[in-house]
Each structure stands twice: as structure tokens, then as C-alpha cells.
Coordinates of C-alpha atoms in Angstrom, one line a residue:
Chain A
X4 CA -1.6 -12.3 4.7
X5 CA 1.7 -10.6 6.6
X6 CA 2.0 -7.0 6.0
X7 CA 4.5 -6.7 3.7
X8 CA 2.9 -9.0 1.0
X9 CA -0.2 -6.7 1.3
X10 CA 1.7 -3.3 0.6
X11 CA 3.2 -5.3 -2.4
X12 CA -0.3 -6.0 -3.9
X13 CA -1.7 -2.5 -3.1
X14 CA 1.3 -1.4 -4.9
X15 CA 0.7 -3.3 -8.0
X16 CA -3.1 -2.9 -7.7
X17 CA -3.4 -6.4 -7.3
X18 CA -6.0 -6.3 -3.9
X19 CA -9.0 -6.4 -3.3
X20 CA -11.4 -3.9 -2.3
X21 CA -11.4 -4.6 1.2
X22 CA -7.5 -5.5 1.0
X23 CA -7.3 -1.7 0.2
X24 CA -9.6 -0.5 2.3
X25 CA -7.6 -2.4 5.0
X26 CA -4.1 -0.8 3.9
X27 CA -5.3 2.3 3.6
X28 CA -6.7 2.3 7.3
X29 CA -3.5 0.8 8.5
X30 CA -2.5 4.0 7.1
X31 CA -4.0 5.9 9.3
X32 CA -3.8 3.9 12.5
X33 CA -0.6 2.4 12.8
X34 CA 3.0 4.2 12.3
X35 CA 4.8 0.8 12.0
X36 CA 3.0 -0.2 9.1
X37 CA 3.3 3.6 7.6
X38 CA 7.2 3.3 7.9
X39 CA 7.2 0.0 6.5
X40 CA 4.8 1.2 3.4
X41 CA 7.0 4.3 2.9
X42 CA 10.0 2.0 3.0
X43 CA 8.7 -1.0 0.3
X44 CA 6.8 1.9 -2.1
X45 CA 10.1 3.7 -2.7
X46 CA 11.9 0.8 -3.2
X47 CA 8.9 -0.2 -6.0
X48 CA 9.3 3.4 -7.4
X49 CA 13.0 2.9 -7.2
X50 CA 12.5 -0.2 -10.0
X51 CA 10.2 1.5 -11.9
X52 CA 12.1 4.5 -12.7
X53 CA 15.7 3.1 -12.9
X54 CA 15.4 -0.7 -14.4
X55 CA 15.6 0.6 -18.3
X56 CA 19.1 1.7 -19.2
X57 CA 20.1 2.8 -22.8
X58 CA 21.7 0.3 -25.0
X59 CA 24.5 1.8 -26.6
X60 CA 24.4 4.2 -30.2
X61 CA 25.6 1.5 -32.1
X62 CA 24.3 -1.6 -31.3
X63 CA 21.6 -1.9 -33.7
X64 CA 24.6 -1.6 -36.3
X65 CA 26.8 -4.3 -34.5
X66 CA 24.1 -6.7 -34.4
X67 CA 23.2 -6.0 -38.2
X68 CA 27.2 -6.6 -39.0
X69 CA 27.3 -9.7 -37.2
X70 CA 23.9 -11.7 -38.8
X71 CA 24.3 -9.8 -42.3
X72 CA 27.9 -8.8 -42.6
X73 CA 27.2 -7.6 -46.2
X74 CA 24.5 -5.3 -45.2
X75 CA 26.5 -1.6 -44.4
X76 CA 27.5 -1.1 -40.9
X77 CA 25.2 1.5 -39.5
X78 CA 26.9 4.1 -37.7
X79 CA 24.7 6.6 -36.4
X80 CA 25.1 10.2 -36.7
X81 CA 23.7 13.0 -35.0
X82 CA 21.6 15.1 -36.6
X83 CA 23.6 17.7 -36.3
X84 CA 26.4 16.0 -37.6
X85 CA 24.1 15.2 -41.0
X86 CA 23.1 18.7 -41.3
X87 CA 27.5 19.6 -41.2
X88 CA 28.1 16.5 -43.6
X89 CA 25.6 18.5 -46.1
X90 CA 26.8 21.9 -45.5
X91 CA 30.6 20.4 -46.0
X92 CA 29.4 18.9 -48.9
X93 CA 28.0 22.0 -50.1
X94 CA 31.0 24.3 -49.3
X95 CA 33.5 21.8 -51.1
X96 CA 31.4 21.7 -54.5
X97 CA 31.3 25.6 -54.4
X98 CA 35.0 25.4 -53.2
X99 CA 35.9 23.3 -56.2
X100 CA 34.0 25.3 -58.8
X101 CA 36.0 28.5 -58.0
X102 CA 38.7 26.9 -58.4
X103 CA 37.7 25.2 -61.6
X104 CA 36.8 28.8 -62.8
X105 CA 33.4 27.7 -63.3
X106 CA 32.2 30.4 -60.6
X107 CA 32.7 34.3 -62.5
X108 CA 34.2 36.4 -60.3
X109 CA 31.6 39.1 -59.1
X110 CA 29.6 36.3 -58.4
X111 CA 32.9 34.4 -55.8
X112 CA 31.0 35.7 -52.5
X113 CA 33.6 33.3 -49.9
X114 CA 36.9 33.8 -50.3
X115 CA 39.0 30.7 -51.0
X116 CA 40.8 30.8 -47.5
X117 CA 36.8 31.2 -45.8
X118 CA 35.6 28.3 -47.8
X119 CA 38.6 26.0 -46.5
X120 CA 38.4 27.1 -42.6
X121 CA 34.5 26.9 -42.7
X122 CA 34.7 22.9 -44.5
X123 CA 37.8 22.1 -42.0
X124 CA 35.9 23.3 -39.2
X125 CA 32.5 21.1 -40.2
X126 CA 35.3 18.3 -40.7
X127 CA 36.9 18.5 -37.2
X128 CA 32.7 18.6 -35.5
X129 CA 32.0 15.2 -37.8
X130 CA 35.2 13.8 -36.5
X131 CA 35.1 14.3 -32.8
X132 CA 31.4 12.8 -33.3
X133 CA 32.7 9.9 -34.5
X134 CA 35.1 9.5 -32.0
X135 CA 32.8 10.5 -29.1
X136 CA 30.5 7.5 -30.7
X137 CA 33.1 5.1 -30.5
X138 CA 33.9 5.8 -27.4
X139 CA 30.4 5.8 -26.0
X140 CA 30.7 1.8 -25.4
X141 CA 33.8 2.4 -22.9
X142 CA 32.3 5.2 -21.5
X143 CA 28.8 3.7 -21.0
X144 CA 26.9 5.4 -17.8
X145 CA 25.0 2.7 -15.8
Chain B
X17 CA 1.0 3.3 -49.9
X18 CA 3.8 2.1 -47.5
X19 CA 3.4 0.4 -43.7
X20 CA 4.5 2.7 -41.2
X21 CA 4.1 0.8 -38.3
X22 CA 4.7 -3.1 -38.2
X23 CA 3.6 -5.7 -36.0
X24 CA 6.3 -8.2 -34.5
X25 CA 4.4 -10.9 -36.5
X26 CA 4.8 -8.4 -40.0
X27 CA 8.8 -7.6 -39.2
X28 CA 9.6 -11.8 -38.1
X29 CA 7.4 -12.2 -41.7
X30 CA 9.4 -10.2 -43.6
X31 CA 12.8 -11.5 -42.0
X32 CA 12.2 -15.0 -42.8
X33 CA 11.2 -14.1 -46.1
X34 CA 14.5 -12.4 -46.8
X35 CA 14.7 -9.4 -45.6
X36 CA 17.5 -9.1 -43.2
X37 CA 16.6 -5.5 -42.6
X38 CA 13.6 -5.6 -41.3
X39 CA 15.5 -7.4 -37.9
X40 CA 16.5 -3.9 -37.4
X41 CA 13.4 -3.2 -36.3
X42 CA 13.3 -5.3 -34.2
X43 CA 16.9 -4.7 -32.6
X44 CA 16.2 -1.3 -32.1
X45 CA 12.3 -1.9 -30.5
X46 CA 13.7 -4.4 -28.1
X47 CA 17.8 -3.6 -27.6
X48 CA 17.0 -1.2 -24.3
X49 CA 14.7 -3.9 -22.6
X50 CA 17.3 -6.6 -23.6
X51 CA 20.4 -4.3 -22.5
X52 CA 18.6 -3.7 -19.3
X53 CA 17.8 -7.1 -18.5
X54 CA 21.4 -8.9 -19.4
X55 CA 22.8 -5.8 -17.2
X56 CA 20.9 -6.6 -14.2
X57 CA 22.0 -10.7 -14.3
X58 CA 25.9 -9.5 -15.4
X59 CA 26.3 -6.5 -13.8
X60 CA 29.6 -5.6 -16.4
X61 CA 28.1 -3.2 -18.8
X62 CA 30.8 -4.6 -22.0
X63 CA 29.9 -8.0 -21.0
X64 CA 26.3 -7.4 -21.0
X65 CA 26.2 -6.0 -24.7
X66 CA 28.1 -8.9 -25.8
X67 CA 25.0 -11.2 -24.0
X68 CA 22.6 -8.8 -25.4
X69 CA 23.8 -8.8 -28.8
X70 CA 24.5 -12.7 -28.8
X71 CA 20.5 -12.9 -27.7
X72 CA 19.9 -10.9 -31.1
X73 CA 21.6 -13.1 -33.3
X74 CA 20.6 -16.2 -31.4
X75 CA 17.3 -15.3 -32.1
X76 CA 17.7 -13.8 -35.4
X77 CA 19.2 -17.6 -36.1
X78 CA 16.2 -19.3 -34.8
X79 CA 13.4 -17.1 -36.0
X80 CA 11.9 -19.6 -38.3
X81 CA 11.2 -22.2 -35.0
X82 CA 9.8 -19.0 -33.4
X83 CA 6.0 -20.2 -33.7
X84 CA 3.8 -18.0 -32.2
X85 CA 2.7 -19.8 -29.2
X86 CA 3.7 -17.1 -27.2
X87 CA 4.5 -13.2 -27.7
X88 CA 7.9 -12.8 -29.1
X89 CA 9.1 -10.6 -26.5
X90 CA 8.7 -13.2 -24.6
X91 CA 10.5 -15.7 -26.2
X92 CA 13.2 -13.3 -26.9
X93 CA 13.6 -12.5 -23.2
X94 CA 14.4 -15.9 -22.8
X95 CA 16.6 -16.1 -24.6
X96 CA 18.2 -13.1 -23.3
X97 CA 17.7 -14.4 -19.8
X98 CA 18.9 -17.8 -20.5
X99 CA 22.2 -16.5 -22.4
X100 CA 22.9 -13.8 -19.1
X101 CA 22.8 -16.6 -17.0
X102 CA 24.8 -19.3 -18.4
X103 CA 27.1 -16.4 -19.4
X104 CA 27.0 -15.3 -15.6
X105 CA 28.0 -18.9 -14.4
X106 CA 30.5 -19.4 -16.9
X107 CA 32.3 -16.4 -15.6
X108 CA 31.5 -17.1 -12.3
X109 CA 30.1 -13.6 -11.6
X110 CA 29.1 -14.8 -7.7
X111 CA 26.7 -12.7 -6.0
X112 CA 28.8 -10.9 -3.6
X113 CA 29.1 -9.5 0.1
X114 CA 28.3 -6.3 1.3
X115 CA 32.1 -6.0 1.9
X116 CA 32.8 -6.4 -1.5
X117 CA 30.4 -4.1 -2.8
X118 CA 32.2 -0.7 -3.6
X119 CA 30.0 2.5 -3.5
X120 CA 32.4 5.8 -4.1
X121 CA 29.5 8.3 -3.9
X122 CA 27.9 9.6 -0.7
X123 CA 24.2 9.9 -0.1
X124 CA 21.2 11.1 1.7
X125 CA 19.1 8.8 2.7
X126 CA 15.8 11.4 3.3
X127 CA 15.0 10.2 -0.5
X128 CA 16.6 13.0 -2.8
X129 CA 19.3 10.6 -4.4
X130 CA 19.8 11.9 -8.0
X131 CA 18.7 9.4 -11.0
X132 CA 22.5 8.7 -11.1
X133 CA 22.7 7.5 -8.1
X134 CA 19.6 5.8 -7.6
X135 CA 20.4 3.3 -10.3
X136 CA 24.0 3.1 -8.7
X137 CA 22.7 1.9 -5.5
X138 CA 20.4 -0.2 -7.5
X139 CA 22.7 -1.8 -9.0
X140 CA 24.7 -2.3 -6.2
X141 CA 21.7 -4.0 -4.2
X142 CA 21.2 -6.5 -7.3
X143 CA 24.6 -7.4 -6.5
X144 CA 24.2 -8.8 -3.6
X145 CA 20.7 -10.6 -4.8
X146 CA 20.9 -14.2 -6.2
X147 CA 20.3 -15.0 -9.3
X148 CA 16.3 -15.8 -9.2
X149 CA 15.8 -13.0 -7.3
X150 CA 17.8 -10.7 -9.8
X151 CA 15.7 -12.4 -12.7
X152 CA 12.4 -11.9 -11.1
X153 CA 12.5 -8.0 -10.3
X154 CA 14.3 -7.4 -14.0
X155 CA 11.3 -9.3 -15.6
X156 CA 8.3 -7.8 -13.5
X157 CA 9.7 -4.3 -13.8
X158 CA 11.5 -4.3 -16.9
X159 CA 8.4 -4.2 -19.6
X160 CA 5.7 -4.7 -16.9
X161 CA 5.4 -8.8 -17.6
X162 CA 2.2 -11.1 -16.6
X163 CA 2.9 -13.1 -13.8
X164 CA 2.2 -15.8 -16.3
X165 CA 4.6 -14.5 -18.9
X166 CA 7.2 -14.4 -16.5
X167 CA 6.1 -18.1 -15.1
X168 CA 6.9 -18.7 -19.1
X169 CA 10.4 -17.3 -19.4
X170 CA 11.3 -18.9 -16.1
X171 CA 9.8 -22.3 -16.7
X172 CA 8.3 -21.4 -12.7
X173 CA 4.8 -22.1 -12.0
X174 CA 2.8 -19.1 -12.4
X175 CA 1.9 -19.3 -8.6
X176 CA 5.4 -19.8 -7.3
X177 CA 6.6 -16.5 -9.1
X178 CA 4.2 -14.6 -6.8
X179 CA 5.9 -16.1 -4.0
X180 CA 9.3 -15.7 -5.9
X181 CA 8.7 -12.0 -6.7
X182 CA 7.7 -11.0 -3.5
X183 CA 10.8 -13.0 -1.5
X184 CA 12.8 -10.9 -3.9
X185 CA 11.5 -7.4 -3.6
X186 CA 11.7 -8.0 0.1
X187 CA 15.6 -9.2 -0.2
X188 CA 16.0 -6.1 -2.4
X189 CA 14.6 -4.0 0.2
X190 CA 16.8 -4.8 2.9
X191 CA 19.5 -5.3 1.0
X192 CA 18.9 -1.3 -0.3
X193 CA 18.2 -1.0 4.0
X194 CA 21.6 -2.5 4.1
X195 CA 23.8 -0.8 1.5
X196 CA 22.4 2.9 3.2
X197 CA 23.0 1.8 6.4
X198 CA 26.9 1.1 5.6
X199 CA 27.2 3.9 3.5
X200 CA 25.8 6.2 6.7
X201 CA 28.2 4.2 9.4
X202 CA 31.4 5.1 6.8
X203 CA 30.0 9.0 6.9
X204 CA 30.1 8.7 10.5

């Protein structure tokens, strides 16, 4: 068996017992076959660590749209972005209830103006989000 | 009380009984592996979530003659295999030179690239592989395939994908010696 081919089965623990004993000797004794075994076991670690990359955010959701087009696309939001969708949510209904009047007075603890920066702010965060997520496909790392 | 965790089986059950949903699963179990495999054969990340999303669908379409023979990750990677390829001859996405292949970023060779980098030059060396080559290492290294599993998605005997595998690794590895070497000479 040439060298290489051995260092490729010690590295996927696919040798013998003597096969690794003999590696492991080789090792020891020869500096060629050390340079070459440092040489093919970073490449192997190289493939191991890097072969998986990240589909993009969305794709479940673009799949789903194009084999069920009824079924809702499914954007996914951070959840960061959920927690801001509830707090907006929250902040407009008290916003709308002090203006209704259905909020007394002494009990109004945002002003009107504070209640309208605070749900424009949450706004602005949800929409870069979105856009950032949009973008993700064009800006996809490798 | 409700299933947390579902088997492929229990999900492709579901699916052909109606419930479209339950694909999602699915997508989302297997859409990195898929991704990562259609990238490696295309090399063109837009392109390869087009392939990878046309595997989904493909499949999704011929669930029902799925039968169980063999895992269903492997007959999916087929599929996603088979698609990236024909895809990759259709657009005639040749393997290329070592002229042609562009690296922007510099590098030390002493074995501290960043994880950035290391795929980049990755990346770069599966350029310059040919197309069995590029399909063995994705497979064995992907999702840590049986020689046999990979002799299944191939349609290779199991004994000549040890020989394959190993031709490849040792392209890749001077291809990688290659790519470095260049890249040194241009800091020079």
C-alpha cells in the first residue's frame, strides 16, 4: 500500500492494527512521511470543518411557496424582532386607548409624543430586519 | 400527547398523506447538507440555491415512489447531486485553470488561515477538481456517508469509490499545494 493511501485510512480509522502501528512508527522514524502526514491530515481537517455552509434564512419558506403556494410564505424573524413586533403591538393599543379616552388621565403614564417615537422606533428595527433578510441571499458569505 | 421528534419515515408519512407542512421538516433537517453539496458541484452560491431548492421540490414531487430501499437522505442526495450536475453541464461551469482561479485575500501558509478563508481556498481548490472528484469529497465529508451509500448515490461500485475517494483527496491536496504556492510567488 503507498504512503499516502495509508495516512488516508489512519485518518478515517479505517486500518488495521498493525497498519497503525506501522504509521505511527513511520512517525517516528522518517521526516518525509511526517511532512507528508502533516500535509494530507490538514487537508482532511480542512473538509471536515469547512464542507457545511448555511443555506440561506429563507429557504425553507421559498421552497414551501413553490410546492404549496397557498400555504403562507414563511419569513423568518429574529427573535428579537418578535419580541419588538409584540412590544409595538402593545405600545399602539395603549397609544390608541388614550386617544380614544378610554385611558383616565392620572392613570396616561407615556406621553402621546413618547408612545409614537418608542412604536416608530420598534418600526424602523422590524424594517431594517426585513430588509437585511432579504438581502441575505445577495450577500450570502461562502 | 404530541410527537416532538419525527422520524424521516413519520414526516414522508405524514406528507403523502396530506400534510404539506410536515415537508418543512424536512427542508429545514436537510437544506444545509443539500446547500453545501449543490455549492461544491456549482460553485455560484444563487445558482446553487436554485439547484438546492429545485432538489426539494423534485423530491417533494416524487415522494410517493420514494420506497424505502434505501435511507432518504440518500435518495435525496441524489437527487441533489444529479440536479448540480446536469445543472453544472448545462451551464457549462468547466473546471478551471489555476490562472483563472482568482484569490483576492493573502495568506499564511504556517496553518492559521481564519475559517473565512479556509473555505475560500477550499473552494477555490474544488474549482480546479473535476466533477467526480468534487462529488466524492462533498459526499464523504458532507454528512459522513458509507462508502456504500456513496457507491449508491454515484451508481460506482462500492470498491471503486475507495479508489475514487482517495484519487480525489490526493488531487485536492495538491491542488490546495498549488493554490498556496501561487498565492506565496504573487507575495514575493
Amino acid at each position: 500500500m503507498d504512503k499516502e493511501q495509508l495516512i488516508f485510512d489512519y485518518l478515517d480509522n479505517n486500518c488495521s492494527e498493525s497498519e497503525k502501528e506501522t504509521v505511527e512508527n513511520l512517525l517516528i522514524t522518517d521526516a518525509e512521511f511526517k511532512t507528508l502526514f502533516l500535509e494530507l491530515s490538514a487537508i482532511h481537517k480542512l473538509l471536515e470543518d469547512n464542507l457545511v455552509i448555511e443555506a440561506p434564512k429563507s429557504f425553507t419558506g421559498r421552497v414551501m411557496s413553490q410546492i404549496s403556494p397557498g400555504l403562507k410564505f414563511d419569513f423568518q424573524f429574529s427573535e428579537f424582532s418578535k419580541w419588538l413586533a409584540v412590544i409595538t403591538a402593545v405600545l399602539s393599543l395603549i397609544f390608541s386607548l388614550q386617544k380614544l379616552g378610554y385611558i383616565p388621565e392620572e392613570y396616561q403614564y407615556f406621553s402621546s409624543q413618547i408612545l409614537v417615537l418608542a412604536i416608530a422606533l420598534a418600526l424602523v428595527f422590524v424594517i431594517i430586519e426585513t430588509f437585511m433578510s432579504l438581502q441575505g441571499r445577495k450577500n450570502m458569505s461562502i | 400527547m404530541r410527537k416532538l421528534e419525527y422520524s424521516d419515515e413519520d414526516l414522508i408519512d405524514l406528507v403523502i398523506s396530506g400534510d404539506h407542512n410536515a415537508y418543512r421538516k424536512i427542508v429545514d433537517k436537510y437544506k444545509n447538507y443539500v446547500f453545501s453539496a449543490v455549492y461544491k458541484i456549482i460553485s455560484h452560491s444563487e445558482d446553487a440555491e436554485d439547484v438546492a431548492q429545485e432538489t426539494f421540490v423534485k423530491a417533494f414531487r416524487a415522494l410517493e415512489s420514494f420506497d424505502g430501499r434505501s435511507k432518504f437522505s440518500t435518495w435525496l442526495y441524489k437527487i441533489a447531486i444529479n440536479t448540480a450536475i446536469s445543472h453544472r453541464r448545462k451551464k457549462k461551469f468547466y473546471t478551471q485553470d489555476i490562472e483563472e482561479v482568482q484569490i483576492n485575500d493573502t495568506v499564511s501558509i504556517g496553518g492559521s488561515m481564519k475559517q473565512q478563508e479556509q473555505k475560500e481556498y477550499l473552494q477555490k481548490a474544488f474549482q480546479l477538481l473535476g466533477e467526480d472528484d468534487v462529488t466524492m469529497l462533498t459526499l464523504f465529508y458532507l454528512k459522513e456517508l458509507s462508502l456504500e451509500e456513496i457507491a449508491e448515490i454515484t451508481d460506482f461500485e462500492a470498491n471503486n469509490v475507495k479508489v475514487k475517494l482517495y484519487r480525489a483527496r490526493k488531487r485536492l491536496a495538491e491542488k490546495m499545494k498549488l493554490i498556496l504556492k501561487s498565492e506565496a510567488k504573487s507575495l514575493l
